[in-house]
Coordinates of C-alpha atoms in Angstrom, one line a residue:
X196 CA 181.9 82.7 74.4
X197 CA 179.0 85.8 73.3
X198 CA 180.8 88.5 75.4
X199 CA 178.1 91.0 77.5
X200 CA 180.2 94.8 77.8
X201 CA 179.1 96.8 80.5
X202 CA 179.1 100.0 78.4
X203 CA 176.4 99.7 76.4
X204 CA 175.0 95.7 77.5
X205 CA 176.2 95.0 73.5
X206 CA 176.7 91.4 72.8
X207 CA 179.3 89.9 70.8
X208 CA 180.9 86.3 70.0
X209 CA 184.6 86.4 70.7
X210 CA 186.7 83.4 68.3
X211 CA 189.3 81.4 69.1
X212 CA 192.9 82.6 68.1
X213 CA 196.2 80.5 67.4
X214 CA 198.7 81.7 69.9
X215 CA 201.7 79.9 68.2
X216 CA 204.0 80.2 70.9
X217 CA 202.3 78.0 73.6
X218 CA 202.0 74.8 74.0
X219 CA 198.6 74.6 73.9
X220 CA 198.3 77.5 71.2
X221 CA 194.6 78.0 70.9
X222 CA 192.4 79.5 73.4
X223 CA 190.3 82.6 72.8
X224 CA 191.4 85.3 71.3
X225 CA 191.9 87.7 73.5
X226 CA 192.7 91.1 71.7
X227 CA 189.1 90.9 69.8
X228 CA 187.6 89.8 73.7
X229 CA 190.0 93.5 74.5
X230 CA 188.8 95.6 71.5
X231 CA 185.0 94.4 72.3
X232 CA 184.6 95.1 76.2
X233 CA 187.7 98.2 76.0
X234 CA 188.5 99.4 79.2
X235 CA 185.2 98.2 80.6
X236 CA 184.2 94.9 81.9
X237 CA 182.4 91.8 79.9
X238 CA 180.4 88.9 81.4
X239 CA 180.0 85.4 79.6
X240 CA 176.6 84.9 78.0
X241 CA 177.0 81.7 76.4
X242 CA 179.7 79.7 76.6
X243 CA 180.0 77.7 73.8
X244 CA 180.2 73.7 73.3
X245 CA 183.5 72.6 71.8
X246 CA 181.6 68.9 71.0
X247 CA 180.1 69.7 68.4
X248 CA 176.3 68.6 70.0
X249 CA 175.7 72.4 70.6
X250 CA 175.3 72.1 74.6
X251 CA 175.8 75.6 74.9
X252 CA 175.2 77.1 78.5
X253 CA 174.1 80.5 78.5
X254 CA 173.3 82.9 81.4
X255 CA 170.3 85.6 79.9
X256 CA 170.2 87.4 83.3
X257 CA 172.6 90.2 83.7
X258 CA 173.0 89.8 86.8
X259 CA 173.7 86.7 87.4
X260 CA 176.8 85.8 84.2
X261 CA 180.2 84.9 85.1
X262 CA 183.0 87.8 84.2
X263 CA 185.9 87.3 81.7
X264 CA 187.0 90.8 81.6
X265 CA 187.2 92.5 84.4
X266 CA 187.8 97.0 84.7
X267 CA 190.2 96.7 81.3
X268 CA 191.9 93.1 82.5
X269 CA 191.1 89.9 81.2
X270 CA 190.1 87.2 84.2
X271 CA 193.2 84.4 83.0
X272 CA 194.6 81.4 85.0
X273 CA 198.2 80.4 84.2
X274 CA 198.2 83.4 81.7
X275 CA 194.8 81.6 79.8
X276 CA 191.0 83.1 79.5
X277 CA 188.8 81.7 82.5
X278 CA 185.6 83.0 83.5
X279 CA 185.5 84.1 87.1
X280 CA 182.2 82.8 89.3
X281 CA 181.5 85.4 91.7
X282 CA 180.0 82.3 94.7
X283 CA 176.6 84.3 95.1
X284 CA 174.6 83.3 91.9
X285 CA 176.2 83.1 88.7
X286 CA 175.1 80.1 86.5
X287 CA 175.6 78.9 83.1
X288 CA 172.6 76.1 81.7
X289 CA 171.3 74.5 79.4
X290 CA 167.9 72.2 78.4
X291 CA 169.7 69.1 77.2
X292 CA 171.0 66.8 80.5
X293 CA 172.5 64.2 79.6
X294 CA 175.2 63.1 81.5
X295 CA 172.9 60.7 83.7
X296 CA 171.1 59.5 81.6
X297 CA 173.6 58.3 79.6
X298 CA 174.3 55.4 82.6
X299 CA 178.4 56.7 82.8
X300 CA 180.2 59.7 82.5
X301 CA 183.8 61.6 83.3
X302 CA 184.1 65.3 83.9
X303 CA 187.7 66.9 83.4
X304 CA 187.7 70.0 85.2
X305 CA 190.4 72.9 86.0
X306 CA 189.2 75.7 88.8
X307 CA 190.6 77.9 91.6
X308 CA 187.4 77.8 93.4
X309 CA 187.0 78.8 97.0
X310 CA 186.6 77.1 99.7
X311 CA 182.5 78.0 100.6
X312 CA 180.9 77.5 104.4
X313 CA 177.3 76.7 102.4
X314 CA 176.4 74.3 99.9
X315 CA 178.2 75.9 96.4
X316 CA 177.6 73.8 93.4
X317 CA 180.6 73.0 90.4
X318 CA 177.9 71.4 88.1
X319 CA 174.7 70.2 88.3
X320 CA 171.8 68.1 86.7
X321 CA 168.2 68.2 87.7
X322 CA 164.8 69.9 87.3
X323 CA 164.1 72.8 87.7
X324 CA 160.3 72.9 89.2
X325 CA 161.5 70.6 92.2
X326 CA 164.9 69.8 93.8
X327 CA 164.3 65.6 94.4
X328 CA 165.7 64.6 91.6
X329 CA 169.5 65.7 91.5
X330 CA 172.7 64.9 89.8
X331 CA 174.7 67.2 91.5
X332 CA 178.6 67.3 92.8
X333 CA 179.0 70.2 94.9
X334 CA 181.7 72.0 97.6
X335 CA 180.8 72.8 101.0
X336 CA 178.6 72.7 103.8
X337 CA 178.9 73.5 107.8
X338 CA 181.9 72.2 108.5
X339 CA 182.9 71.0 105.2
X340 CA 185.1 74.1 103.7
X341 CA 187.0 71.8 101.5
X342 CA 185.3 69.4 100.3
X343 CA 183.8 68.2 96.9
X344 CA 180.8 66.1 97.2
X345 CA 178.1 64.2 95.1
X346 CA 174.3 63.6 96.1
X347 CA 171.9 61.6 93.0
X348 CA 168.7 61.2 93.0
X349 CA 166.0 60.1 91.2
X350 CA 161.6 61.8 90.8
X351 CA 160.4 60.5 94.3
X352 CA 163.9 62.0 96.3
X353 CA 165.3 58.6 96.9
X354 CA 168.7 59.7 97.3
X355 CA 170.9 56.4 96.2
X356 CA 174.7 58.2 96.5
X357 CA 175.1 60.5 99.3
X358 CA 178.8 61.1 100.0
X359 CA 182.5 63.3 100.4
X360 CA 183.9 62.0 96.8
X361 CA 187.4 64.7 98.3
X362 CA 187.7 65.4 101.8
X363 CA 190.9 67.7 101.6
X364 CA 191.3 70.3 99.1
X365 CA 189.1 70.5 96.7
X366 CA 188.4 74.1 96.9
X367 CA 190.7 75.8 98.7
X368 CA 191.4 78.8 95.9
X369 CA 194.6 77.2 94.3
X370 CA 195.0 76.3 90.5
X371 CA 193.1 72.0 90.0
X372 CA 192.6 69.4 88.1
X373 CA 189.5 68.1 89.0
X374 CA 187.9 65.1 87.5
X375 CA 184.8 62.5 88.3
X376 CA 184.4 59.3 87.4
X377 CA 180.4 58.0 87.6
X378 CA 181.0 54.1 85.5
X379 CA 176.6 54.3 86.2
X380 CA 177.3 51.9 89.4
X381 CA 180.3 53.9 91.5
X382 CA 181.4 57.4 91.3
X383 CA 185.6 57.9 92.3
X384 CA 187.0 61.3 91.8
X385 CA 190.8 62.6 92.3
X386 CA 192.3 65.7 92.6
X387 CA 195.0 66.3 90.3
X388 CA 195.3 62.6 89.6
X389 CA 195.6 61.4 93.1
X390 CA 191.8 59.7 93.4
X391 CA 189.9 59.4 96.3
X392 CA 187.9 55.7 97.7
X393 CA 185.0 54.2 94.2
X394 CA 181.6 55.2 96.1
X395 CA 179.5 52.4 95.2
X396 CA 175.4 52.9 94.7
X397 CA 173.1 51.6 93.3
X398 CA 170.5 53.0 90.7
X399 CA 166.6 53.1 91.1
X400 CA 163.8 54.2 90.0
X401 CA 163.2 57.6 87.0
X402 CA 165.1 60.6 87.9
X403 CA 163.5 63.2 85.0
X404 CA 166.0 66.4 84.4
X405 CA 165.7 69.5 82.4
X406 CA 168.8 70.9 83.5
X407 CA 171.9 70.7 83.0
X408 CA 173.6 74.1 85.2
X409 CA 177.7 75.1 85.8
X410 CA 175.9 76.3 89.2
X411 CA 172.4 74.7 90.0
X412 CA 169.0 75.4 88.7
X413 CA 165.5 73.4 90.6
X414 CA 163.2 74.2 92.6
X415 CA 164.8 75.1 95.9
X416 CA 167.4 78.2 94.3
X417 CA 169.7 79.2 92.3
X418 CA 173.0 79.1 94.2
X419 CA 177.0 79.4 91.8
X420 CA 179.6 77.6 91.4
X421 CA 182.3 77.9 94.8
X422 CA 183.9 81.9 93.6
X423 CA 186.7 81.7 91.9
X424 CA 187.4 80.7 87.6
X425 CA 186.6 78.1 86.4
X426 CA 189.1 77.2 83.3
X427 CA 187.5 74.4 81.1
X428 CA 185.2 71.8 81.8
X429 CA 185.6 68.2 79.7
X430 CA 182.4 66.5 79.9
X431 CA 182.3 62.4 78.3
X432 CA 178.7 60.6 78.6
X433 CA 180.4 57.4 79.7
X434 CA 183.5 56.0 81.8
X435 CA 186.8 56.5 80.6
X436 CA 189.2 53.8 81.7
X437 CA 192.4 55.1 83.8
X438 CA 194.7 55.3 80.0
X439 CA 192.2 58.1 78.6
X440 CA 191.4 59.3 81.8
X441 CA 195.3 59.8 82.1
X442 CA 195.9 61.6 79.0
X443 CA 193.0 64.1 79.2
X444 CA 194.4 64.8 82.6
X445 CA 197.9 65.5 82.0
X446 CA 196.7 67.4 78.8
X447 CA 195.2 70.0 80.9
X448 CA 198.4 69.6 83.6
X449 CA 200.3 70.3 80.2
X450 CA 198.0 73.4 79.5
X451 CA 197.6 74.7 83.0
X452 CA 201.4 74.0 84.2
X453 CA 200.2 71.9 86.9
X454 CA 201.8 68.1 87.7
X455 CA 199.4 65.7 87.6
X456 CA 199.5 62.0 88.9
X457 CA 198.7 58.9 86.2
X458 CA 195.3 57.4 88.3

């Protein structure tokens, strides 16, 4: 991560470090992080992509950067550093969306986001000038505080799919693994490996997108992910098999102390 400290807004790249006593020993270097931030707070200016594809997500606006150190204490989940999003306007993004364009995708996420009575976004691909074309996975809405929903629309504002993927406890502060799999004709989500009913849809027409964001970046405004920590996000430009998805989810479960059911 590239972290901005609150004392003077100085930036520093914080590397990973080997922690041999942990089951999954490579995590953000907590010593380097605290040496940079001191007794102040630290905020994520850039979260670096670890795939080698340079799909880093950033935020130059200092009022909209998620926190990683709070007054000298690292924000963690399961004793592992994890950015905290404020649920108001924090967002990290880039101009290289790739999931929808790939025709299929899988996302594996560890988070402890809080319930939301308004629409707050887990992640999204869209266009910065309009809210028509969008590929978004979001929480909340009136009377739907714990739900994870999906909305997919094209340039003409025609919705291919708008539906609830996870109806119960997707967002309830408790740390969890959420996986989302889109085959290009159906979307299915799972909460700690327990899968929802797949929702079928048909893509039609162009959907021109220029943003990928943890949070929302489009013409309707900018809204954050639900308030809480986002510990890890892994994205694949393909629909993983059950065996491969189970392997990724099990690895995340082991790293964060979660019990994951096989799909």
